[in-house]
Short mmCIF file of C-alpha atoms and ligand atoms in Angstrom, two decimals:
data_model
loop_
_atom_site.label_atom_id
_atom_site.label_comp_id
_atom_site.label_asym_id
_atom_site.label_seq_id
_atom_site.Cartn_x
_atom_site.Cartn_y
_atom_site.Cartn_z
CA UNK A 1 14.90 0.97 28.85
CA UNK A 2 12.51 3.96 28.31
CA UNK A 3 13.79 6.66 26.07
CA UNK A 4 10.84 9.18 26.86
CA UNK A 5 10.67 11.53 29.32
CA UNK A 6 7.82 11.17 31.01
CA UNK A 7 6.27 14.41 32.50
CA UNK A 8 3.07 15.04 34.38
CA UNK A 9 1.04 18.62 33.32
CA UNK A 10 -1.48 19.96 35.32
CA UNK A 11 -4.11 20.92 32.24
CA UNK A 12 -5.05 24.06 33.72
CA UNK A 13 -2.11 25.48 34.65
CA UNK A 14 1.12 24.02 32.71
CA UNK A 15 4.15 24.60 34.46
CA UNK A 16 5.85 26.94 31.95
CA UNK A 17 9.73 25.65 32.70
CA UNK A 18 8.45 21.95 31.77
CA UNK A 19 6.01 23.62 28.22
CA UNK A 20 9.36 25.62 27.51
CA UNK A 21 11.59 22.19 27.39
CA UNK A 22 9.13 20.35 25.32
CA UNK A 23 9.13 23.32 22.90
CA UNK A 24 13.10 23.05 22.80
CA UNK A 25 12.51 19.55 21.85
CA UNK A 26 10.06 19.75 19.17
CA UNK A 27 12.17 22.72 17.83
CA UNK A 28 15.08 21.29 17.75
CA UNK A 29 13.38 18.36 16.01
CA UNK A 30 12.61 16.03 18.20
CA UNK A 31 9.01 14.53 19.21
CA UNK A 32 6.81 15.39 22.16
CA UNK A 33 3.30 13.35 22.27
CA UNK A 34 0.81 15.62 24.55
CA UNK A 35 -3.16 15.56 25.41
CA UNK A 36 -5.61 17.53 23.34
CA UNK A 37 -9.47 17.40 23.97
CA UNK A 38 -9.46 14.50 21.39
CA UNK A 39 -6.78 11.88 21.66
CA UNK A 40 -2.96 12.43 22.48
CA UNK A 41 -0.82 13.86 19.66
CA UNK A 42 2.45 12.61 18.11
CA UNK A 43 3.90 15.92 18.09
CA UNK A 44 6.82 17.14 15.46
CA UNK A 45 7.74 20.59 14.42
CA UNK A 46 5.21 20.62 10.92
CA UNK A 47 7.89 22.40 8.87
CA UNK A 48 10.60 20.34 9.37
CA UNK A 49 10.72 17.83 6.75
CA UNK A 50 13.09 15.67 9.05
CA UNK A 51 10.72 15.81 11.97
CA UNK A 52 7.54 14.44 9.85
CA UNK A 53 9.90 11.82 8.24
CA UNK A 54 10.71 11.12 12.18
CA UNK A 55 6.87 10.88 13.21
CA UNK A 56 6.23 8.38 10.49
CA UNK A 57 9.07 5.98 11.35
CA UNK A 58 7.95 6.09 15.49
CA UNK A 59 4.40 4.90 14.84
CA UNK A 60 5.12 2.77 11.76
CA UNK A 61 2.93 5.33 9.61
CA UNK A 62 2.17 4.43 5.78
CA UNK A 63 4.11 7.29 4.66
CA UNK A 64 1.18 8.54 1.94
CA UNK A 65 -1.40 9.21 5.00
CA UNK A 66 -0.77 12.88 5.57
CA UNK A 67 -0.18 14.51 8.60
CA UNK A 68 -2.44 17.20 10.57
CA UNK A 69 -1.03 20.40 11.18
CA UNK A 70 -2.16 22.33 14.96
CA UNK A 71 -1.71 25.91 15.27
CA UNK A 72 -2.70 28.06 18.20
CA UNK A 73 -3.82 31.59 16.57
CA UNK A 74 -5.97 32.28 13.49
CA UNK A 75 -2.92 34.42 12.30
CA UNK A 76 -0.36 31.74 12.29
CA UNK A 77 -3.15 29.99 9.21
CA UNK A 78 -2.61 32.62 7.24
CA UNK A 79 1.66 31.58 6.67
CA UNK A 80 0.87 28.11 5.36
CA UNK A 81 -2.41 27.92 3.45
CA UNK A 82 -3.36 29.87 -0.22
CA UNK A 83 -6.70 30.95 0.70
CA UNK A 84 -9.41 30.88 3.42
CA UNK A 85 -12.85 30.45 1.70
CA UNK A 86 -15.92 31.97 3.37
CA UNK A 87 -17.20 28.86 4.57
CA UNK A 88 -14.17 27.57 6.21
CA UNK A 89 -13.82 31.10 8.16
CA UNK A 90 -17.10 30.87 9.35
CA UNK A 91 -17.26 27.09 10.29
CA UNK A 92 -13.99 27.94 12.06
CA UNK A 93 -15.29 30.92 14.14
CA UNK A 94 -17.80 28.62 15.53
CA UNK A 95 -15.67 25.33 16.11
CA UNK A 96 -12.06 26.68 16.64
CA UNK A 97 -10.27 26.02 19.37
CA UNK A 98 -12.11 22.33 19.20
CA UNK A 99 -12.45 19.33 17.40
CA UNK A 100 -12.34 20.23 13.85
CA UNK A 101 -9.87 20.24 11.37
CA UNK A 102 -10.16 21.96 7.98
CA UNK A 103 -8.42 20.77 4.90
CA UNK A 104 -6.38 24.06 2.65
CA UNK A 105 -4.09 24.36 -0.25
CA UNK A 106 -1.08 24.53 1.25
CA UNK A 107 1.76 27.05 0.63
CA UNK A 108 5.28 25.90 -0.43
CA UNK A 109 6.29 26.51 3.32
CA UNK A 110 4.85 23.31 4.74
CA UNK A 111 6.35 20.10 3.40
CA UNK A 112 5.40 17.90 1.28
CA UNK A 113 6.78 15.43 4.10
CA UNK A 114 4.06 16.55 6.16
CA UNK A 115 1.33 16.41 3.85
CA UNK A 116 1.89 12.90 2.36
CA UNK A 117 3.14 14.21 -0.62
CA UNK A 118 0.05 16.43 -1.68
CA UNK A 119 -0.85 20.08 -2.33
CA UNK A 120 -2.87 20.28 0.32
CA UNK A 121 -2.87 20.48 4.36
CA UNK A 122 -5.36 19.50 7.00
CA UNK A 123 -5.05 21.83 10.15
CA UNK A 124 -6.58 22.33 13.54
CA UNK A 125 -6.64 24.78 16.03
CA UNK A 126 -7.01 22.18 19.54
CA UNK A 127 -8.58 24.05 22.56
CA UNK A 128 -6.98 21.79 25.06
CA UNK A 129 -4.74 23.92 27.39
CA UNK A 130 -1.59 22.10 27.66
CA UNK A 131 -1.93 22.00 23.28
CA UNK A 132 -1.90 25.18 23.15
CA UNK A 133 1.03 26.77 25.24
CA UNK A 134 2.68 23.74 23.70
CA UNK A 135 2.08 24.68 19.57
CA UNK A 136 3.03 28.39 20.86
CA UNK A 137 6.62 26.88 22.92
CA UNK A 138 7.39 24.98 19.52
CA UNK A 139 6.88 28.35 17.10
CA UNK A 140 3.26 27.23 16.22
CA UNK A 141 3.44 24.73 13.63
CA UNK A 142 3.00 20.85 15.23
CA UNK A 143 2.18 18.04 12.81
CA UNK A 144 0.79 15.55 14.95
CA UNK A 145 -1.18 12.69 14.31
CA UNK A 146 -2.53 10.67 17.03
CA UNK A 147 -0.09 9.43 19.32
CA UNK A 148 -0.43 5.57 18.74
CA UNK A 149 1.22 2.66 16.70
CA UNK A 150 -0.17 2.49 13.36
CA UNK A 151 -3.14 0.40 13.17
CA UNK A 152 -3.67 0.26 17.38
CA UNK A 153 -6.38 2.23 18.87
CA UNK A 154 -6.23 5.65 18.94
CA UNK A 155 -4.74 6.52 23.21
CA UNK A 156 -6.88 8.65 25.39
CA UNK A 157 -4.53 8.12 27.94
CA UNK A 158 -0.88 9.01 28.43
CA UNK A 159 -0.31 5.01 29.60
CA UNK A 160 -1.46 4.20 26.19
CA UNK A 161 1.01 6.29 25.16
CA UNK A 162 3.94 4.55 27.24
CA UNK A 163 2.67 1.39 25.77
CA UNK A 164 3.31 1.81 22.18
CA UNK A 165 5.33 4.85 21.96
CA UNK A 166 8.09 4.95 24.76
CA UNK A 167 10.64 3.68 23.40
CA UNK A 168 10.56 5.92 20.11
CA UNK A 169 10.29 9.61 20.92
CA UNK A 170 11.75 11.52 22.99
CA UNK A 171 8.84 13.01 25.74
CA UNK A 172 5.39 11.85 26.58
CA UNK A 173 3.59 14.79 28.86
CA UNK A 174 0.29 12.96 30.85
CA UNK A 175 -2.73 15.18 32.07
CA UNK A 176 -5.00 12.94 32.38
CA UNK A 177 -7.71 11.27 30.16
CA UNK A 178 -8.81 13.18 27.30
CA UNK A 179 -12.40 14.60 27.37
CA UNK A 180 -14.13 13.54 23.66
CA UNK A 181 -11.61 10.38 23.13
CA UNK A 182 -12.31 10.33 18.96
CA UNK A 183 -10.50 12.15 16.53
CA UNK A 184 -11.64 15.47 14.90
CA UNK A 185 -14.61 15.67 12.38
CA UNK A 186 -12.17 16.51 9.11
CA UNK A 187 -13.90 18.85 6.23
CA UNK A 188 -12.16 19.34 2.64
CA UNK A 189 -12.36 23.14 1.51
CA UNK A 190 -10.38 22.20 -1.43
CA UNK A 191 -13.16 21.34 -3.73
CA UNK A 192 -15.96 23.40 -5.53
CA UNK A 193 -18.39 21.73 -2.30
CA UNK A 194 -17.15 21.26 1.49
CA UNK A 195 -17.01 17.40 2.16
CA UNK A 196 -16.73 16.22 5.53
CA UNK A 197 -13.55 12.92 5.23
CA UNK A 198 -13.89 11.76 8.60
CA UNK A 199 -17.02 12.43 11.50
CA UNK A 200 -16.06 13.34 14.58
CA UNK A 201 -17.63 15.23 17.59
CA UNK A 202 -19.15 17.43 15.38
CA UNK A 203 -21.51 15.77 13.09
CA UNK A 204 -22.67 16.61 9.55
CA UNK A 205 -25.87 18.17 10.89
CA UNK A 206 -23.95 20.39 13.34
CA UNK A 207 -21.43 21.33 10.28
CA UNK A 208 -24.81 21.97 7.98
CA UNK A 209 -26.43 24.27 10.64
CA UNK A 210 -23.23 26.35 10.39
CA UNK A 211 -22.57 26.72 6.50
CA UNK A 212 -25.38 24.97 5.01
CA UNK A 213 -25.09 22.53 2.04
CA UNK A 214 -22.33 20.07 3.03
CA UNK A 215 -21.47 16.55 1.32
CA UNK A 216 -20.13 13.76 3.19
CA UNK A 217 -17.13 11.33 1.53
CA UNK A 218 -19.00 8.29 -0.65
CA UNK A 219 -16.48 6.22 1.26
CA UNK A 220 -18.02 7.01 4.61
CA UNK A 221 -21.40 6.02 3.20
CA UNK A 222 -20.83 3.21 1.77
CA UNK A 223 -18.34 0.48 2.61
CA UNK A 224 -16.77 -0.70 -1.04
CA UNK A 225 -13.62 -1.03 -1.97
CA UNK A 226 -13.99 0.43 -4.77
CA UNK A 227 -14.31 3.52 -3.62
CA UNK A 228 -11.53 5.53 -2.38
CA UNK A 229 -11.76 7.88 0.31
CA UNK A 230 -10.28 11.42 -0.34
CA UNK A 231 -8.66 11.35 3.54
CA UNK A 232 -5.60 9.08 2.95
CA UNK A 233 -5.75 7.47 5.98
CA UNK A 234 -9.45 6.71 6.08
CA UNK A 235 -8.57 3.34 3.66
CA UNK A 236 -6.41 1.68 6.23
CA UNK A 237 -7.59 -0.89 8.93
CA UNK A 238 -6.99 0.59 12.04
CA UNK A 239 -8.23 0.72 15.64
CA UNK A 240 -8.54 -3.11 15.97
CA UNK A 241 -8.21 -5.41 18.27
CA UNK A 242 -6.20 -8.85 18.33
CA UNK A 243 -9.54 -10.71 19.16
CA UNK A 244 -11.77 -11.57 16.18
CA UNK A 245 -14.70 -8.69 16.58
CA UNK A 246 -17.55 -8.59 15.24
CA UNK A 247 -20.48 -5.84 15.42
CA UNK A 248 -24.36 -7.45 15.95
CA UNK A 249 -26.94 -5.07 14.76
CA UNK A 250 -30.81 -5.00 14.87
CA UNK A 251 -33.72 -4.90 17.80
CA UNK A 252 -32.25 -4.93 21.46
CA UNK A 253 -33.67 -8.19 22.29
CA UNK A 254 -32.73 -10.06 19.58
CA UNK A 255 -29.17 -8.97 19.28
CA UNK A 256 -29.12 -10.10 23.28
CA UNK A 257 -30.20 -13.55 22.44
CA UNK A 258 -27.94 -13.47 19.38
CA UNK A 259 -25.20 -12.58 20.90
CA UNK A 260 -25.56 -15.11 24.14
CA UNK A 261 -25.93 -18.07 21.32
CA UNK A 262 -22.72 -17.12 19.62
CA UNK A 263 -21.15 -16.58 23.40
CA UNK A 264 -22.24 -20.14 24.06
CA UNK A 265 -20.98 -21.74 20.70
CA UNK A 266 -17.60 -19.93 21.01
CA UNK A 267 -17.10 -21.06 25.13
CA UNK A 268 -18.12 -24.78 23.87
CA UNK A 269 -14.74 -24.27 21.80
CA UNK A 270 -12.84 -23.05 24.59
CA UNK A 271 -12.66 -19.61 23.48
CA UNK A 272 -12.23 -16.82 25.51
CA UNK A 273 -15.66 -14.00 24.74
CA UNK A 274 -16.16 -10.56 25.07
CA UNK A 275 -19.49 -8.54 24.74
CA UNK A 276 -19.25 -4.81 24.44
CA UNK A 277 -22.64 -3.15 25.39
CA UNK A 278 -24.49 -0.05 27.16
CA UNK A 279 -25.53 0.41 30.74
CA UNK A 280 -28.76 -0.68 29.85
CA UNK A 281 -27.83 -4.02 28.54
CA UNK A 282 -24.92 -5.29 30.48
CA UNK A 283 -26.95 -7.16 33.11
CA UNK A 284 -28.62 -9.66 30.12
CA UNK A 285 -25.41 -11.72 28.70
CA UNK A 286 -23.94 -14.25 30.58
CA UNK A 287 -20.84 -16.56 29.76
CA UNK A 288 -18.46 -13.85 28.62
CA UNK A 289 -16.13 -10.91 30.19
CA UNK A 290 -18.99 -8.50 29.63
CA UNK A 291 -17.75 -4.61 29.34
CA UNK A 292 -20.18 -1.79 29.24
CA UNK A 293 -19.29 1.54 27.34
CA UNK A 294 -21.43 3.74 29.30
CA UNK A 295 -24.81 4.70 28.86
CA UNK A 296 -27.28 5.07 25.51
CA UNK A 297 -28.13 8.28 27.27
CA UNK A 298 -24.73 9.26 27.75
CA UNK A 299 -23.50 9.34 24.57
CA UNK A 300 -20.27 11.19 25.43
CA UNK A 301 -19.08 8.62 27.69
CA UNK A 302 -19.36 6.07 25.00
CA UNK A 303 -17.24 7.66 22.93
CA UNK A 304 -14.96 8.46 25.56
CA UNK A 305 -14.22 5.04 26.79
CA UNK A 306 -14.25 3.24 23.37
CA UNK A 307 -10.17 3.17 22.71
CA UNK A 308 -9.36 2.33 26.21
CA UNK A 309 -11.99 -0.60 25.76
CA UNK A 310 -10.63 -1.80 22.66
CA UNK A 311 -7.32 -1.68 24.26
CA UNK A 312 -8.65 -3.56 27.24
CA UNK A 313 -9.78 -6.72 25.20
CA UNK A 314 -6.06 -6.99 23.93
CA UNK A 315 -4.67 -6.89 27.54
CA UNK A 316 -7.32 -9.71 28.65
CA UNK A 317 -6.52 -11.64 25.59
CA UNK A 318 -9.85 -11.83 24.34
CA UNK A 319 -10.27 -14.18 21.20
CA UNK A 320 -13.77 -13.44 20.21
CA UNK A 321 -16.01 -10.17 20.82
CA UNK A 322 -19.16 -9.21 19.91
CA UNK A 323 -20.61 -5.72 19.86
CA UNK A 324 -23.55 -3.94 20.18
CA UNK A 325 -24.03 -1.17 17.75
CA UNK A 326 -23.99 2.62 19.10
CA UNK A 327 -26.30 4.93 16.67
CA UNK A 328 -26.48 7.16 19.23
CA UNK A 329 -27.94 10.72 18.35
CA UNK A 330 -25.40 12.92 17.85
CA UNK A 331 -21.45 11.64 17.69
CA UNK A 332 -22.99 8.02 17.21
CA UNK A 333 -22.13 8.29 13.25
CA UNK A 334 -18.43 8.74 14.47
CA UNK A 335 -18.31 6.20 17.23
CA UNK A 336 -19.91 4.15 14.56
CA UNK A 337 -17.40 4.92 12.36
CA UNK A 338 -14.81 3.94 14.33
CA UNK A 339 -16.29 0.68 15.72
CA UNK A 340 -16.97 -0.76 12.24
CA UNK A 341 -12.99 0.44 11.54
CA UNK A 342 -12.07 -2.00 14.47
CA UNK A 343 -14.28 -4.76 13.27
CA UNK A 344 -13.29 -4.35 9.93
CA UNK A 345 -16.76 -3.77 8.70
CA UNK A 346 -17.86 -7.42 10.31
CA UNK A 347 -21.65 -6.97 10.85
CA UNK A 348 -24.12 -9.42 11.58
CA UNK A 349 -26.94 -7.61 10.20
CA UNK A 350 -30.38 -9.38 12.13
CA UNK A 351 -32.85 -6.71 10.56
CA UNK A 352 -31.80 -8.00 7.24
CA UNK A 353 -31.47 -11.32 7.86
CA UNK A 354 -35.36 -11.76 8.25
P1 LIG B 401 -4.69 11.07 12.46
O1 LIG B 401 -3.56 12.03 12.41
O2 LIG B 401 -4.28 9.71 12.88
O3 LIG B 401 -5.86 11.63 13.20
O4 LIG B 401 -5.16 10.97 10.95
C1 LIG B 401 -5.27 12.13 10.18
C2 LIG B 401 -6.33 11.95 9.13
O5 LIG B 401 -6.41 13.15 8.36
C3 LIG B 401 -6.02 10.82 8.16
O6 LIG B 401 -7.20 10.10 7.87
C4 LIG B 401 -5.52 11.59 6.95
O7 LIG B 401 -5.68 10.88 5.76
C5 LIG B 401 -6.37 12.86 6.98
N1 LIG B 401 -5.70 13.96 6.28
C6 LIG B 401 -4.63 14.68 6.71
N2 LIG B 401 -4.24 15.58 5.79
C7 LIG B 401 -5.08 15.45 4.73
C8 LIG B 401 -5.18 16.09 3.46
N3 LIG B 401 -4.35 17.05 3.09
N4 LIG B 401 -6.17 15.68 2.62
C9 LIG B 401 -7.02 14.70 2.99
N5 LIG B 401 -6.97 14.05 4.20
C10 LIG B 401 -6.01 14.42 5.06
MG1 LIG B 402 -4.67 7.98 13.97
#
């Protein structure tokens, strides 16, 4: 039986009785998942040791991968980091409410439940509606990471919610699909340099424009073990499907033909194939369930539909898929990001190969 209430939010215009209950919830600390412009939060009340403890157990959580805090006023920052530096206040001016969370030394006021243990705390300020009168109904501190099992793709959807989540917390509130579909672009302010830990919506060059020099996490660069990435959770596997996937890369005509020879070894073996492609591309593979993204020129809608997709290949039962790569121009770095997550850095690498 379903535990979670399930209730549906107009974004624009919350109905304030239903915002006020899920408040009461997350106050009283239970856990509320809800929409923001990014993907749908596991929401707990962020200074309530018990409630983080609570968010872990539901998704099944390594308990070291820290938790990001959302607030809903610039004032409400001030009660549970040390300091502001220069650079953070003026990247946030520009990109709060939005997709961007900044990474603070934390005062002794916010767990160490919710942080994974360290000094520090990652926060955002979300612009989505239904976020906001929801951090403000729950007295303005909500850890919430995104709203999925551990590992599973991240939902953009409440359903995707219901699927992994229902049975484990206590309300799920649906408006809708979310708009961008990845998670935030994350920036540490806690060392002598900003470093951006994850990419996101807004890119490095977008975050340079704003406050100049910038470094990006070696991790993100390059893909060795060896070295560790400062966010937490940016070392674990994630996002991938149960089919074996694999991303092609090189020119567009040779990863086509590539990609229709593997399609036609795998179906020789019975296997059931997926191709994940553009717009542009989806008319040239035959022999497998072919699934477009969206397209090249569209780069939003890429990004938006990529969860649901990877979702979507688990509910076919897909064994094998092959993707194109997505180096689009602006938010392709973090759809890239999270692509190569899902294969598990699997690349078949054709402009290297020659
Ligand atoms: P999610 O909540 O699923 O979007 O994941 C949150 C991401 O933020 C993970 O990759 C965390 O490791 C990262 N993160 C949260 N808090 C911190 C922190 N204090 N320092 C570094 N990374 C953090
Ligand atoms: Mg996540």
């Amino acid at each position: 039986m379903m535990r979670a209430k399930i209730v549906c939010l107009d974004r624009n215009d919350p109905d304030e009785e239903q915002i006020k209950e899920a408040g009461e919830i997350i106050l009283k600390g239970g856990l509320v998942a809800f929409p923001t412009e990014t993907v749908y939060g596991l929401g707990g009340n962020a200074l309530d040791p018990e409630a983080s403890n609570k968010i872990y157990t539901a998704k099944g959580r390594p308990s070291d991968n820290p938790l990001i805090v959302h607030i809903a006023s610039w004032e409400d920052l001030d009660k549970i980091v040390k300091e502001i530096p220069k650079k953070a206040h003026i990247l946030g001016e520009k990109c709060w409410p939005g997709p961007l969370t900044m990474i603070f030394n934390k005062k002794d006021i916010v767990p160490k439940e919710t942080t994974g243990g360290l000094d520090t705390v990652a926060v955002r300020f979300p612009s989505h509606p239904v976020a906001r009168k929801l951090i403000l109904a729950s007295g303005g501190y909500i850890a919430a990471p995104s709203a999925n099992i551990s590992g599973r793709p991240s939902p953009t959807k409440a359903e995707h919610v219901i699927e992994d989540l229902a049975n484990r917390i206590d309300m799920i509130i649906d408006s809708g699909e979310t708009d961008i579909g990845l998670e935030s672009t994350i920036v540490d302010f806690t060392s002598e340099n900003p470093v951006i830990l994850r990419p996101g919506f807004y890119s490095e060059e977008d975050i340079r424009e704003i406050i100049g020099d910038i470094e990006v996490d070696r991790a993100l660069i390059k893909n060795d073990s060896r070295v560790k990435p400062k966010a937490p959770g940016m070392k674990y596997r994630h996002y991938a499907p149960k089919g074996d996937l694999t991303v092609v890369e090189g020119e567009r005509g040779e990863v086509i033909d590539e990609i229709n020879r593997l399609i036609k070894e795998h179906s020789k073996q019975g296997q059931k194939t997926a191709v994940l492609c553009s717009d542009e591309t989806k008319d040239r593979y035959m022999g497998a369930e072919v699934i477009s993204l969206g397209s090249l020129l569209k780069e939003d809608e890429i990004a938006h539909h990529l969860f649901d997709v990877l979702r979507t290949l688990d509910s076919r039962k897909v064994e094998v898929i092959y993707s194109e790569a997505f180096y689009t121009q602006k938010i392709g770095e973090a759809i890239m990001n999270r692509l190569l997550k899902a294969a598990g850095h699997k690349v078949i690498d054709l402009k290297n190969k020659r």
